[in-house]
Backbone as a printed PyTorch tensor [residue, N CA C, xyz], in Angstrom:
tensor([[[  -7.0740, -141.9420,    5.3390],
         [  -7.6500, -142.4580,    3.9040],
         [  -6.6620, -141.7660,    3.0400]],

        [[  -6.4880, -142.7030,    1.9840],
         [  -5.3430, -142.4960,    1.0580],
         [  -5.6290, -141.0860,    0.1600]],

        [[  -4.7280, -140.7520,   -0.2570],
         [  -4.7480, -139.4070,   -0.7990],
         [  -5.7190, -139.0040,   -2.1600]],

        [[  -5.2900, -140.3220,   -2.6840],
         [  -6.2590, -139.9390,   -4.2240],
         [  -7.7180, -140.2560,   -3.9160]],

        [[  -7.8100, -141.3440,   -2.9030],
         [  -9.0870, -141.8900,   -2.4960],
         [  -9.7200, -140.6060,   -1.7280]],

        [[  -9.3710, -139.7850,   -1.2860],
         [  -9.8490, -138.3230,   -0.4820],
         [ -10.2710, -137.4770,   -1.4590]],

        [[  -9.1830, -137.3340,   -2.4750],
         [  -9.5430, -135.9970,   -3.6450],
         [ -10.7210, -136.5710,   -4.2880]],

        [[ -10.9390, -138.3290,   -4.4200],
         [ -11.6790, -138.5910,   -5.1140],
         [ -13.2430, -138.6530,   -4.4480]],

        [[ -13.3490, -138.7300,   -3.2160],
         [ -14.2400, -138.4700,   -2.8440],
         [ -14.9210, -137.0420,   -2.4340]],

        [[ -14.0580, -136.1160,   -2.5290],
         [ -14.3140, -134.9890,   -2.2520],
         [ -14.6160, -134.3430,   -3.5180]],

        [[ -14.1990, -134.5190,   -4.8700],
         [ -14.9650, -134.2350,   -5.7860],
         [ -16.4230, -134.6030,   -6.2120]],

        [[ -16.7440, -136.0630,   -5.5110],
         [ -17.8900, -136.2570,   -5.9170],
         [ -18.9690, -135.3890,   -4.5560]],

        [[ -18.2450, -134.9290,   -3.2950],
         [ -18.8630, -134.2860,   -2.4440],
         [ -19.1800, -132.6600,   -2.9650]],

        [[ -18.5000, -132.4010,   -3.5750],
         [ -18.0250, -130.8260,   -4.3520],
         [ -19.1270, -130.6220,   -5.0130]],

        [[ -20.0390, -131.6080,   -5.8240],
         [ -21.1660, -131.4600,   -6.6410],
         [ -22.1850, -130.4040,   -5.6390]],

        [[ -22.2590, -131.2170,   -4.6910],
         [ -23.1510, -130.4930,   -3.7370],
         [ -23.3730, -128.8640,   -3.7140]],

        [[ -21.8850, -128.4080,   -3.6560],
         [ -21.7250, -126.7960,   -4.1100],
         [ -22.8280, -126.3810,   -5.3570]],

        [[ -22.6880, -127.1990,   -6.2020],
         [ -23.7730, -126.4630,   -7.4730],
         [ -25.0220, -127.0510,   -7.5800]],

        [[ -25.3560, -128.3040,   -6.6560],
         [ -26.8260, -128.8010,   -6.4980],
         [ -27.5940, -127.7530,   -6.0380]],

        [[ -28.5040, -127.1330,   -6.6810],
         [ -29.2070, -126.0740,   -5.9200],
         [ -30.7450, -126.6360,   -5.2870]],

        [[ -30.9800, -126.2920,   -4.2680],
         [ -32.3730, -126.4700,   -3.9170],
         [ -33.5330, -125.7660,   -4.2230]],

        [[ -34.6200, -126.0190,   -3.5960],
         [ -35.9250, -125.2590,   -3.8490],
         [ -35.7180, -123.8570,   -3.1310]],

        [[ -34.9250, -123.6700,   -2.0780],
         [ -34.9150, -122.6590,   -1.4480],
         [ -34.2010, -121.4030,   -1.8030]],

        [[ -34.3620, -120.4030,   -1.4700],
         [ -33.4460, -119.4610,   -1.8840],
         [ -32.8620, -118.7730,   -0.7650]],

        [[ -31.7820, -117.9170,   -1.2200],
         [ -30.7370, -117.0150,   -0.2120],
         [ -31.7840, -115.7060,   -0.0400]],

        [[ -31.0260, -115.2200,    1.2980],
         [ -32.1180, -113.7070,    1.1480],
         [ -31.5900, -112.6980,    0.0400]],

        [[ -30.5940, -112.9000,   -0.7870],
         [ -29.8430, -112.1010,   -1.6050],
         [ -30.6510, -112.7720,   -3.0320]],

        [[ -31.6410, -113.9070,   -3.0650],
         [ -32.5010, -113.8330,   -4.1870],
         [ -31.8420, -115.1290,   -5.1930]],

        [[ -30.8410, -115.7560,   -4.5680],
         [ -30.0280, -116.7800,   -5.5390],
         [ -30.6090, -118.1960,   -4.6260]],

        [[ -30.8750, -119.5210,   -5.5950],
         [ -31.0130, -120.5400,   -5.1640],
         [ -29.7740, -121.0510,   -4.1400]],

        [[ -30.5800, -121.6630,   -3.1580],
         [ -29.5340, -122.2140,   -2.3950],
         [ -28.8950, -123.4530,   -2.6130]],

        [[ -27.7070, -123.7050,   -2.3800],
         [ -27.2560, -125.2120,   -2.7160],
         [ -27.4080, -126.1030,   -1.4590]],

        [[ -27.1290, -127.3150,   -2.1050],
         [ -27.3290, -128.4820,   -1.0590],
         [ -26.1700, -128.4730,    0.0030]],

        [[ -25.1400, -127.9220,   -0.3710],
         [ -24.1360, -127.6510,    0.2870],
         [ -24.4240, -126.5450,    1.2350]],

        [[ -24.9730, -125.4020,    1.1210],
         [ -25.2540, -124.3920,    1.8150],
         [ -25.9310, -124.9420,    2.9370]],

        [[ -27.0350, -125.6710,    2.6210],
         [ -28.3100, -126.3580,    3.7160],
         [ -27.7180, -127.1430,    4.5660]],

        [[ -26.7420, -128.0430,    4.0650],
         [ -26.0350, -129.0880,    5.1890],
         [ -24.9840, -128.1840,    5.8170]],

        [[ -24.4450, -127.4590,    5.3730],
         [ -23.5750, -126.4300,    6.5280],
         [ -24.5640, -125.9980,    7.3340]],

        [[ -25.7880, -125.4670,    7.0740],
         [ -26.7320, -124.3110,    8.2100],
         [ -26.9790, -125.1620,    8.9970]],

        [[ -27.2950, -126.5630,    8.7370],
         [ -28.0540, -127.2980,    9.7020],
         [ -26.6810, -128.0020,   10.3210]],

        [[ -25.5680, -128.0110,   10.2650],
         [ -24.5260, -128.4400,   11.1980],
         [ -24.1890, -127.4330,   11.9850]],

        [[ -24.0520, -126.1180,   11.7560],
         [ -24.1150, -124.9920,   12.0590],
         [ -25.2890, -124.7750,   13.4800]],

        [[ -26.5650, -125.8060,   13.0800],
         [ -27.4200, -125.1780,   14.2030],
         [ -27.4570, -126.3530,   14.9250]],

        [[ -26.7580, -127.2550,   14.6720],
         [ -26.7420, -128.5520,   15.9750],
         [ -25.3660, -128.0640,   16.8000]],

        [[ -24.4670, -127.3530,   16.2090],
         [ -23.1660, -126.3890,   16.9100],
         [ -24.0020, -126.1220,   18.1500]],

        [[ -24.6180, -125.1370,   17.5270],
         [ -25.1980, -123.9910,   18.5260],
         [ -26.0760, -124.5670,   19.4060]],

        [[ -26.9510, -125.7660,   19.1960],
         [ -27.9470, -126.0690,   20.0370],
         [ -27.2980, -127.2910,   20.9940]],

        [[ -26.0300, -127.5790,   20.6820],
         [ -25.7340, -129.0220,   21.3590],
         [ -25.9810, -128.8920,   23.0270]],

        [[ -26.0350, -127.9420,   23.5050],
         [ -26.1670, -127.7980,   25.1010],
         [ -27.5760, -127.9910,   25.4210]],

        [[ -28.5570, -128.0380,   24.6010],
         [ -29.5860, -128.3650,   24.7820],
         [ -30.1200, -129.4770,   24.6000]],

        [[ -29.3100, -130.5360,   24.4710],
         [ -29.1920, -132.1180,   24.4170],
         [ -28.2320, -132.8150,   25.0060]],

        [[ -27.9360, -132.3320,   26.7190],
         [ -26.7030, -133.1850,   27.0870],
         [ -26.8150, -134.6710,   26.7630]],

        [[ -27.9250, -135.2470,   26.5420],
         [ -27.8430, -136.9040,   26.7270],
         [ -27.7490, -137.4180,   25.4690]],

        [[ -27.4440, -136.3230,   24.2710],
         [ -27.2930, -136.6500,   23.1010],
         [ -25.8760, -136.5890,   22.6360]],

        [[ -25.1470, -137.4430,   21.7760],
         [ -24.1590, -137.4060,   21.2160],
         [ -24.1880, -136.3200,   19.8310]],

        [[ -23.9960, -135.1530,   20.2350],
         [ -24.1080, -133.8990,   19.4990],
         [ -23.3760, -134.2800,   18.2620]],

        [[ -21.9570, -134.8170,   18.3690],
         [ -21.0170, -134.8930,   17.4640],
         [ -21.7180, -135.9230,   16.5570]],

        [[ -22.0570, -136.6860,   17.0430],
         [ -22.6930, -137.8280,   15.5730],
         [ -23.9630, -137.1910,   14.9880]],

        [[ -24.9020, -135.7740,   15.6800],
         [ -26.0840, -135.4150,   14.9470],
         [ -24.9300, -134.7130,   13.7990]],

        [[ -24.0360, -133.8310,   14.5260],
         [ -22.9390, -133.0740,   13.4530],
         [ -22.3180, -133.9080,   12.2440]],

        [[ -22.1940, -134.8790,   12.3200],
         [ -21.8430, -136.1520,   11.5000],
         [ -23.0530, -136.4100,   10.5690]],

        [[ -23.9980, -136.4960,   10.9450],
         [ -25.3690, -136.8830,   10.3870],
         [ -25.7560, -135.6510,    9.5380]],

        [[ -25.6740, -134.4490,    9.7940],
         [ -25.9750, -133.1780,    9.1160],
         [ -24.9530, -133.2120,    8.0100]],

        [[ -23.6170, -133.4150,    8.2520],
         [ -22.8740, -132.9330,    6.9620],
         [ -23.0100, -134.0310,    6.1900]],

        [[ -23.3280, -135.5180,    6.1830],
         [ -23.6220, -136.3900,    5.2300],
         [ -25.0590, -136.5620,    4.6820]],

        [[ -25.9240, -136.1920,    5.2330],
         [ -27.5430, -136.5550,    5.0860],
         [ -27.8730, -136.4380,    3.7380]],

        [[ -26.9970, -135.4540,    2.8080],
         [ -27.7830, -135.0840,    1.5940],
         [ -26.8020, -135.7840,    0.5530]],

        [[ -25.6100, -136.2970,    0.8130],
         [ -24.5380, -136.9400,   -0.1700],
         [ -25.2540, -137.8010,   -1.2930]],

        [[ -26.3590, -137.8030,   -1.0830],
         [ -27.0240, -138.6620,   -2.2900],
         [ -27.3340, -137.8410,   -3.7520]],

        [[ -27.5540, -136.4630,   -2.9990],
         [ -27.9000, -135.6060,   -3.9650],
         [ -26.6890, -135.2730,   -5.0230]],

        [[ -25.8450, -135.6060,   -4.4870],
         [ -24.6020, -135.3070,   -5.3650],
         [ -24.8610, -136.5040,   -6.6190]],

        [[ -25.6300, -137.0970,   -6.5530],
         [ -25.6960, -137.9320,   -7.8350],
         [ -27.2370, -137.8200,   -8.5460]],

        [[ -28.2010, -137.6380,   -7.6110],
         [ -29.5890, -137.1910,   -8.3230],
         [ -29.9550, -135.5450,   -8.1850]],

        [[ -29.2910, -134.8800,   -7.7900],
         [ -29.7060, -133.5250,   -7.5100],
         [ -30.6170, -133.3620,   -6.3200]],

        [[ -31.3580, -132.3610,   -5.9970],
         [ -32.2260, -132.2840,   -4.6730],
         [ -33.8700, -132.0720,   -5.4480]],

        [[ -34.4700, -132.9290,   -4.9150],
         [ -35.7990, -132.9830,   -5.2650],
         [ -36.6730, -132.3840,   -4.0000]],

        [[ -37.4380, -131.2530,   -3.8310],
         [ -37.8960, -130.6010,   -2.8640],
         [ -39.0960, -132.0060,   -1.9640]],

        [[ -39.1080, -131.7710,   -0.8410],
         [ -39.8670, -133.1960,   -0.3160],
         [ -41.1910, -133.3450,   -0.6570]],

        [[ -41.8970, -132.3200,   -1.1110],
         [ -42.9680, -132.3490,   -1.6180],
         [ -43.2400, -132.6890,   -2.7840]],

        [[ -42.0300, -133.2650,   -3.7460],
         [ -42.0450, -133.8150,   -5.1780],
         [ -41.4460, -135.0650,   -4.9370]],

        [[ -40.9410, -135.4960,   -3.6960],
         [ -40.0670, -136.4400,   -3.9660],
         [ -40.7660, -137.6820,   -3.7730]],

        [[ -40.7950, -138.7440,   -4.5540],
         [ -41.5250, -139.9480,   -4.7510],
         [ -40.5300, -140.7930,   -4.0710]],

        [[ -41.1080, -142.2720,   -3.7220],
         [ -40.7620, -143.3440,   -3.2350],
         [ -39.4540, -143.9290,   -4.1370]],

        [[ -39.8470, -143.8470,   -5.4790],
         [ -38.8430, -144.1750,   -6.3320],
         [ -37.9230, -143.2130,   -6.6980]],

        [[ -37.8900, -141.9010,   -6.1330],
         [ -36.7760, -141.1800,   -6.2710],
         [ -35.8980, -141.3290,   -5.1220]],

        [[ -36.3450, -141.7610,   -4.0200],
         [ -35.7120, -142.0470,   -2.8390],
         [ -34.6230, -143.3790,   -3.0400]],

        [[ -35.5300, -144.5590,   -3.7130],
         [ -34.7960, -145.3990,   -4.0300],
         [ -33.7480, -145.4990,   -4.7350]],

        [[ -33.6310, -144.5650,   -5.5790],
         [ -32.7320, -144.2100,   -6.7450],
         [ -31.2750, -143.4770,   -5.8970]],

        [[ -31.9470, -142.6560,   -5.4900],
         [ -31.1430, -141.9230,   -4.6000],
         [ -29.8010, -142.7820,   -3.6720]],

        [[ -30.7450, -143.5270,   -2.9280],
         [ -30.1660, -144.6550,   -1.8880],
         [ -29.4760, -145.6800,   -2.6080]],

        [[ -29.8160, -146.0090,   -3.7270],
         [ -28.9860, -147.3790,   -4.2390],
         [ -27.6770, -146.8540,   -5.2510]],

        [[ -27.7000, -145.0670,   -5.2170],
         [ -26.4210, -144.3670,   -6.2640],
         [ -25.7900, -144.3500,   -4.8640]],

        [[ -26.0100, -143.9130,   -3.8400],
         [ -25.6160, -143.3280,   -2.6070],
         [ -24.6440, -144.4020,   -2.1070]],

        [[ -25.5770, -145.6750,   -2.1260],
         [ -24.9060, -147.1330,   -1.5890],
         [ -23.6910, -147.5020,   -2.4160]],

        [[ -23.8870, -147.0650,   -3.7640],
         [ -22.8750, -147.5180,   -4.8300],
         [ -21.4970, -146.7330,   -4.2700]],

        [[ -21.8530, -145.6590,   -4.3070],
         [ -20.7340, -144.7930,   -3.8590],
         [ -20.0180, -145.2150,   -2.4310]],

        [[ -20.8050, -145.3960,   -1.5830],
         [ -20.3120, -145.2890,   -0.0760],
         [ -19.4740, -146.7570,   -0.4540]],

        [[ -19.9330, -147.6030,   -1.0890],
         [ -19.2560, -149.0920,   -1.3240],
         [ -17.7130, -149.0000,   -1.3670]],

        [[ -17.5170, -147.4340,   -2.5600],
         [ -15.8860, -147.4890,   -2.6930],
         [ -15.1360, -147.0150,   -1.7620]],

        [[ -15.7280, -146.4340,   -0.7570],
         [ -15.0770, -145.8920,    0.5620],
         [ -14.1930, -146.9360,    1.1580]],

        [[ -13.1660, -146.1630,    1.8420],
         [ -12.3980, -147.1300,    2.7420],
         [ -13.0070, -148.0240,    3.9140]],

        [[ -12.9750, -149.0950,    4.4290],
         [ -13.8620, -149.7330,    5.4620],
         [ -14.1810, -149.1060,    6.5220]],

        [[ -13.6340, -148.4530,    6.7550],
         [ -13.8380, -147.7790,    8.0600],
         [ -15.0280, -146.5960,    8.1590]],

        [[ -14.8400, -145.7470,    6.7140],
         [ -15.5480, -144.8640,    6.4070],
         [ -17.0130, -145.0170,    5.9370]],

        [[ -16.8630, -146.3770,    5.5120],
         [ -18.0250, -147.2050,    4.7250],
         [ -18.9340, -147.7970,    5.6810]],

        [[ -18.1770, -148.3400,    6.8400],
         [ -19.0280, -149.0120,    8.1510],
         [ -19.4210, -147.7440,    8.6030]],

        [[ -19.0730, -146.5660,    8.9240],
         [ -19.5920, -145.6600,   10.0450],
         [ -20.7520, -144.9460,    9.0810]],

        [[ -20.5740, -144.9620,    8.0130],
         [ -21.2720, -144.0950,    7.0270],
         [ -22.6970, -144.9530,    6.8170]],

        [[ -22.4200, -146.3380,    6.5920],
         [ -23.8900, -147.2010,    6.8270],
         [ -24.3360, -147.4550,    8.0670]],

        [[ -23.8900, -147.3100,    9.2010],
         [ -24.3570, -147.0980,   10.3260],
         [ -24.9400, -146.0120,   10.4440]],

        [[ -24.4420, -145.1410,   10.3340],
         [ -25.2470, -143.6420,   10.2650],
         [ -26.6000, -143.7440,    9.5160]],

        [[ -26.7250, -144.0450,    8.1490],
         [ -27.5490, -143.7110,    7.2690],
         [ -28.4910, -144.5110,    7.6390]],

        [[ -28.3450, -146.1030,    8.2140],
         [ -29.1900, -146.9900,    8.7740],
         [ -29.8570, -145.9170,    9.8480]],

        [[ -29.2990, -145.5750,   10.7530],
         [ -29.6700, -144.9700,   11.8380],
         [ -30.5770, -143.6790,   11.8300]],

        [[ -30.6130, -142.8090,   10.7150],
         [ -31.0580, -141.5940,   10.1150],
         [ -32.2530, -142.3870,    9.7950]],

        [[ -32.3370, -143.4050,    8.9210],
         [ -33.4240, -143.9530,    8.3830],
         [ -34.5740, -144.2750,    9.3630]],

        [[ -34.0580, -144.8420,   10.3270],
         [ -35.0070, -145.6980,   11.0260],
         [ -35.7090, -144.6220,   12.2860]],

        [[ -34.8020, -143.4120,   12.5720],
         [ -35.1510, -142.1660,   12.8630],
         [ -35.5660, -142.9750,   14.6350]],

        [[ -34.7530, -143.5590,   15.2440],
         [ -35.7040, -144.1500,   16.4160],
         [ -34.6440, -143.6600,   17.8760]],

        [[ -33.1120, -143.1020,   17.6040],
         [ -32.2460, -142.6130,   18.6250],
         [ -32.5820, -141.0890,   18.8500]],

        [[ -31.9310, -140.7390,   19.9860],
         [ -31.9640, -139.2910,   20.1090],
         [ -31.3250, -138.3680,   18.8830]],

        [[ -30.0650, -138.7470,   18.7310],
         [ -29.4960, -138.5290,   17.8920],
         [ -30.0670, -138.0640,   16.2330]],

        [[ -30.7950, -139.5300,   15.7150],
         [ -31.5300, -139.4200,   14.6050],
         [ -32.7090, -138.4740,   14.1370]],

        [[ -33.4110, -138.1570,   15.6110],
         [ -34.3420, -137.4900,   15.8010],
         [ -33.9290, -135.7470,   15.6010]],

        [[ -33.0990, -135.8210,   16.3310],
         [ -32.3080, -134.0160,   16.4940],
         [ -32.0760, -134.0020,   15.1230]],

        [[ -31.2000, -134.7060,   14.2820],
         [ -30.7800, -134.6730,   12.9680],
         [ -32.1630, -134.2050,   11.7180]],

        [[ -32.9300, -135.2220,   11.9950],
         [ -34.2420, -134.9470,   11.1900],
         [ -34.8890, -133.8420,   11.6000]],

        [[ -35.2270, -133.2870,   12.9700],
         [ -35.6770, -132.1490,   13.1090],
         [ -34.8890, -131.1250,   12.6200]],

        [[ -33.8420, -130.9070,   12.6960],
         [ -32.8200, -129.8230,   12.1440],
         [ -32.8820, -130.0310,   10.7270]],

        [[ -32.9140, -131.0390,    9.7050],
         [ -33.1320, -130.7880,    8.4560],
         [ -34.2590, -130.0310,    8.1100]],

        [[ -35.1780, -130.6710,    8.7660],
         [ -36.8730, -129.8190,    8.4580],
         [ -36.8300, -128.4140,    8.7520]],

        [[ -36.3830, -128.2180,   10.2980],
         [ -36.1770, -126.5860,   10.5980],
         [ -35.6600, -125.9370,    9.9070]],

        [[ -34.6100, -126.6220,    9.3050],
         [ -33.4680, -125.4070,    8.5100],
         [ -34.1880, -124.6680,    7.3950]],

        [[ -34.7200, -125.7020,    6.8600],
         [ -35.7020, -125.5320,    5.0250],
         [ -36.7520, -124.2980,    5.4940]],

        [[ -37.3420, -124.3350,    6.6580],
         [ -38.3250, -123.3690,    7.3300],
         [ -37.4200, -122.2440,    7.2410]],

        [[ -36.6260, -122.0360,    8.4600],
         [ -35.9920, -120.8530,    8.6140],
         [ -35.6070, -120.3990,    7.0650]],

        [[ -34.8840, -121.1320,    6.4050],
         [ -34.4550, -120.6100,    5.0700],
         [ -35.5140, -119.7290,    4.2520]],

        [[ -36.6510, -120.3770,    4.2130],
         [ -37.7070, -119.9530,    3.6920],
         [ -38.1450, -118.3310,    4.4040]],

        [[ -38.1340, -118.5130,    5.5220],
         [ -38.4380, -116.9090,    6.3640],
         [ -37.5490, -116.2220,    5.9710]],

        [[ -36.3700, -116.8110,    5.7590],
         [ -34.8800, -115.3590,    5.2720],
         [ -35.4700, -115.0130,    4.0500]],

        [[ -35.6740, -115.7250,    3.2480],
         [ -35.9280, -115.6880,    1.7150],
         [ -36.9500, -114.6040,    1.3180]],

        [[ -36.8660, -113.8060,    0.4020],
         [ -38.2370, -113.0170,   -0.2770],
         [ -39.2630, -113.5850,   -0.0690]],

        [[ -40.5550, -113.3230,    0.2310],
         [ -41.6210, -114.0780,   -0.0360],
         [ -41.9830, -113.9990,   -1.6320]],

        [[ -41.5030, -113.5460,   -2.4300],
         [ -41.8600, -113.6370,   -3.7380],
         [ -41.2890, -115.1590,   -4.3880]],

        [[ -40.3360, -115.6380,   -3.4270],
         [ -39.5650, -116.7450,   -4.1560],
         [ -40.5070, -118.2410,   -3.7800]],

        [[ -41.3090, -118.0530,   -2.6570],
         [ -42.2420, -118.8530,   -2.2800],
         [ -43.3220, -119.4100,   -3.4020]],

        [[ -43.7330, -120.6500,   -3.6120],
         [ -44.5570, -121.0070,   -4.4300],
         [ -45.8660, -121.1900,   -3.1920]],

        [[ -46.9850, -121.3700,   -4.1910],
         [ -48.2630, -121.5910,   -3.2630],
         [ -48.4220, -122.4130,   -2.2100]],

        [[ -48.0310, -123.5890,   -2.3800],
         [ -47.9410, -124.8040,   -1.5040],
         [ -46.9880, -124.6000,   -0.1720]],

        [[ -46.1570, -123.5390,    0.0750],
         [ -45.1400, -123.4240,    0.8720],
         [ -45.6370, -122.4450,    1.7130]],

        [[ -46.8000, -121.6910,    1.3820],
         [ -47.3400, -121.0830,    2.9010],
         [ -48.2570, -122.1730,    3.4770]],

        [[ -49.1110, -123.0230,    3.1590],
         [ -49.2850, -123.8780,    4.0160],
         [ -48.1530, -124.5530,    4.7700]],

        [[ -47.0130, -125.2790,    3.8800],
         [ -46.0560, -125.8670,    4.7490],
         [ -45.2270, -125.2210,    5.8440]],

        [[ -45.0220, -123.7720,    5.5350],
         [ -44.3070, -123.1860,    6.3750],
         [ -45.1180, -123.0790,    7.7460]],

        [[ -46.4280, -123.2230,    7.7450],
         [ -47.1060, -123.0230,    8.8060],
         [ -47.3090, -124.5090,    9.8840]],

        [[ -47.1740, -125.4350,    8.8300],
         [ -47.3580, -127.0930,    9.8800],
         [ -46.2010, -127.8620,    9.3360]],

        [[ -45.3220, -127.6410,    8.5230],
         [ -43.9970, -128.6820,    8.2270],
         [ -43.4180, -128.9460,    9.4530]],

        [[ -43.1950, -130.0790,    9.6660],
         [ -42.3010, -130.4390,   10.9050],
         [ -42.6030, -130.7400,   12.2850]],

        [[ -44.1020, -130.5360,   12.5610],
         [ -44.6900, -130.4530,   13.6540],
         [ -44.2150, -131.7150,   14.5430]],

        [[ -44.5460, -132.8220,   13.5170],
         [ -44.1920, -134.1400,   13.9730],
         [ -42.7050, -134.5250,   14.1870]],

        [[ -41.7880, -133.9450,   13.5390],
         [ -40.5040, -134.1130,   13.9030],
         [ -39.8070, -133.4680,   14.8080]],

        [[ -40.8590, -132.4920,   15.3950],
         [ -40.0080, -131.9120,   16.8670],
         [ -40.7150, -132.1300,   17.9660]],

        [[ -41.8870, -133.1800,   17.8150],
         [ -43.0650, -133.7660,   18.6420],
         [ -42.1520, -134.1890,   20.4610]],

        [[ -40.6860, -134.5760,   20.3160],
         [ -40.1690, -135.3210,   21.2500],
         [ -39.3750, -134.4080,   22.1200]],

        [[ -39.0750, -133.1850,   21.6740],
         [ -38.6390, -132.2640,   22.2940],
         [ -39.1750, -130.9310,   22.6410]],

        [[ -38.8620, -130.9550,   24.0390],
         [ -39.9570, -129.0470,   24.4940],
         [ -38.8440, -128.0030,   23.5640]],

        [[ -37.5660, -128.2040,   23.6090],
         [ -37.1210, -127.0080,   23.0840],
         [ -37.2440, -127.0040,   21.5430]],

        [[ -36.9630, -128.2750,   20.7390],
         [ -37.4950, -127.9390,   19.2630],
         [ -38.6750, -127.6490,   19.0140]],

        [[ -39.7820, -127.9940,   20.2460],
         [ -41.1310, -127.3010,   19.7820],
         [ -41.4630, -126.0120,   19.9340]],

        [[ -40.5440, -125.5280,   20.9810],
         [ -40.6060, -124.1300,   21.1610],
         [ -39.7000, -123.3160,   20.1460]],

        [[ -38.6050, -124.0830,   19.2950],
         [ -38.1100, -123.1640,   18.3640],
         [ -39.1230, -123.5290,   17.2250]],

        [[ -39.7870, -124.3830,   17.1980],
         [ -40.7050, -124.6890,   15.7660],
         [ -41.5460, -123.7120,   15.9190]],

        [[ -42.2390, -123.1270,   16.9850],
         [ -43.2430, -121.9520,   17.4040],
         [ -42.9890, -120.8640,   16.9650]],

        [[ -41.4290, -120.6510,   17.3840],
         [ -40.7690, -119.1440,   16.7740],
         [ -40.2390, -119.2380,   15.2890]],

        [[ -40.2890, -120.2910,   14.6590],
         [ -40.3500, -119.8950,   13.2810],
         [ -41.5840, -119.8470,   12.7780]],

        [[ -42.6220, -120.5720,   13.2700],
         [ -44.1830, -120.2530,   12.7500],
         [ -44.3710, -118.7700,   13.1150]],

        [[ -43.9520, -118.1430,   14.2590],
         [ -44.3760, -116.8440,   14.5550],
         [ -43.7280, -115.9760,   13.2320]],

        [[ -42.4150, -116.3050,   12.8880],
         [ -41.6820, -115.5800,   11.7830],
         [ -42.5760, -115.8450,   10.6280]],

        [[ -43.0010, -116.5710,   10.2890],
         [ -43.4730, -117.0130,    9.1550],
         [ -44.9010, -116.4700,    9.1530]],

        [[ -45.4590, -116.3150,   10.3050],
         [ -46.9170, -115.8680,   10.1080],
         [ -46.8760, -114.0140,   10.0930]],

        [[ -45.5570, -113.6790,   10.7720],
         [ -45.4650, -112.1890,   10.3790],
         [ -44.8580, -111.9890,    8.8790]],

        [[ -43.9840, -113.0020,    8.6560],
         [ -43.8620, -112.6810,    6.9630],
         [ -45.0370, -112.7450,    6.1090]],

        [[ -45.9990, -113.5900,    6.3130],
         [ -47.5400, -113.7580,    5.7680],
         [ -48.2260, -112.1930,    5.8590]],

        [[ -47.9290, -111.5740,    6.8190],
         [ -48.7410, -110.5320,    7.3940],
         [ -50.0990, -111.2870,    8.5890]],

        [[ -49.9510, -112.0180,    8.7690],
         [ -50.7410, -112.6510,    9.2970],
         [ -50.7920, -112.5050,   11.4320]]])
């Protein structure tokens, strides 16, 4: 990648450091989108041996790029995001991806398409990690930062995303146990 083009791309991606999510950190500040993506990537690295049939390097690439559209729109929590929000984010992201060198444009377009369909093992793993990381972060954060609907979401969210994998179902159950302990149940 040509130096100037790299700096321009990083300048866009850097916005994710300041784009805050609905989740909070343990110390009580809003988590950034970049921090969420980093934690997802670390999760993928840590669990790579659980999925010998999957290309976990591809999963890591998916985790790294999955929220780049939020550099343009900011983060909208899943429970508030509309199809119109998703369409706007996809259009802005696509316009930006189209400015990248051909090899990166082609790879990112392929990855985003695969991620959207969620048919491959890699896309399923990435999406499960995306959902589980949010639940883990909620369990790490102080309960006072939760809004009412998150009490139920942390009990039930992502069950469908992990259904394809015994390992991820077990991980989801551990997260649920942490949630119930946090809620005093």
